[in-house]
Coordinates of C-alpha atoms in Angstrom, one line a residue:
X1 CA 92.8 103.4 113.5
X2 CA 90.2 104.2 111.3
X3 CA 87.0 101.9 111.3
X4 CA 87.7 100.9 115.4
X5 CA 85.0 101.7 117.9
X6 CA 86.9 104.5 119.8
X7 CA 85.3 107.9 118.6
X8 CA 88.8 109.8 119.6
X9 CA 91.0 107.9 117.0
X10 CA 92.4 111.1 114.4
X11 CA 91.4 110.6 111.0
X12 CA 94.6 112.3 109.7
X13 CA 96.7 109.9 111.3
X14 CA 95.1 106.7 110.5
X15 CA 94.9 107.7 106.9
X16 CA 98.8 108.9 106.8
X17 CA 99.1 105.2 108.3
X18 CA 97.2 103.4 105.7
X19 CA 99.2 105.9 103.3
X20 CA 102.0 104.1 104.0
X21 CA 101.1 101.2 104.3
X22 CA 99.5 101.4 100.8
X23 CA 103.0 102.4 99.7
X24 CA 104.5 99.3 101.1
X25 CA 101.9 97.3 98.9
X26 CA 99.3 96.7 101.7
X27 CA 96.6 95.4 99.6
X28 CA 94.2 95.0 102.5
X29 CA 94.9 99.4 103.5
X30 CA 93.9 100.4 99.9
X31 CA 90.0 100.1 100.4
X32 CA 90.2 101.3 104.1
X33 CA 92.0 104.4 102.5
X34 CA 90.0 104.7 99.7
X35 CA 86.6 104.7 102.4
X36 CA 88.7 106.8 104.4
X37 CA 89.2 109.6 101.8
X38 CA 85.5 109.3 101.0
X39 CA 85.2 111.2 104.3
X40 CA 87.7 113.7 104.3
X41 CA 88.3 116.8 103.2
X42 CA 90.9 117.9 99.5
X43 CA 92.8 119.7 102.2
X44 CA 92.7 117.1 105.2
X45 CA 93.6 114.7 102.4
X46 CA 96.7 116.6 101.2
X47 CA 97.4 117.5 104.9
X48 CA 97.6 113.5 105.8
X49 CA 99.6 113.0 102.6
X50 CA 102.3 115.3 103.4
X51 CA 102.2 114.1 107.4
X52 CA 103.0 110.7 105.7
X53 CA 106.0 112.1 103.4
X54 CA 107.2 113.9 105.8
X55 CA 107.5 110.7 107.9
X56 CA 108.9 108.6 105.7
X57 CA 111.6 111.4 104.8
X58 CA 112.4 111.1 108.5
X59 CA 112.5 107.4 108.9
X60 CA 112.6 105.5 105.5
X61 CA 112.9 102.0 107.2
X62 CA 108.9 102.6 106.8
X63 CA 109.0 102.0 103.5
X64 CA 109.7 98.4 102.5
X65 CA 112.0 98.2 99.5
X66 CA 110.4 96.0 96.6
X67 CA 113.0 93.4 94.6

């Protein structure tokens, strides 16, 4: 994911990951995302975003439901 040594890792991925992982309450993905979206595009951004809905539509076991 993002921050790793390996130059090949997608930046639209790792942030749809730490998307959703911020949705489960992940308070150690915010910042990541936050320094993450520092370096992407609006439109990567909203790309990610929807790669990460889109996701979650498919498998909602992602998201952890909060009591």
């Amino acid at each position: 994911f993002y921050g790793s040594k390996k130059s090949h890792i997608n930046p639209l991925e790792s942030y749809k990951w730490f998307f959703i992982a911020v949705t489960n309450g992940d308070s150690r993905a915010k910042p990541r995302l936050e320094a993450l979206a520092k370096k992407l595009t609006p439109e990567q951004i909203t790309k990610a975003e929807a790669l990460a809905k889109e996701m979650i539509e498919q498998n909602p076991k992602l998201i952890q439901k909060k009591d």
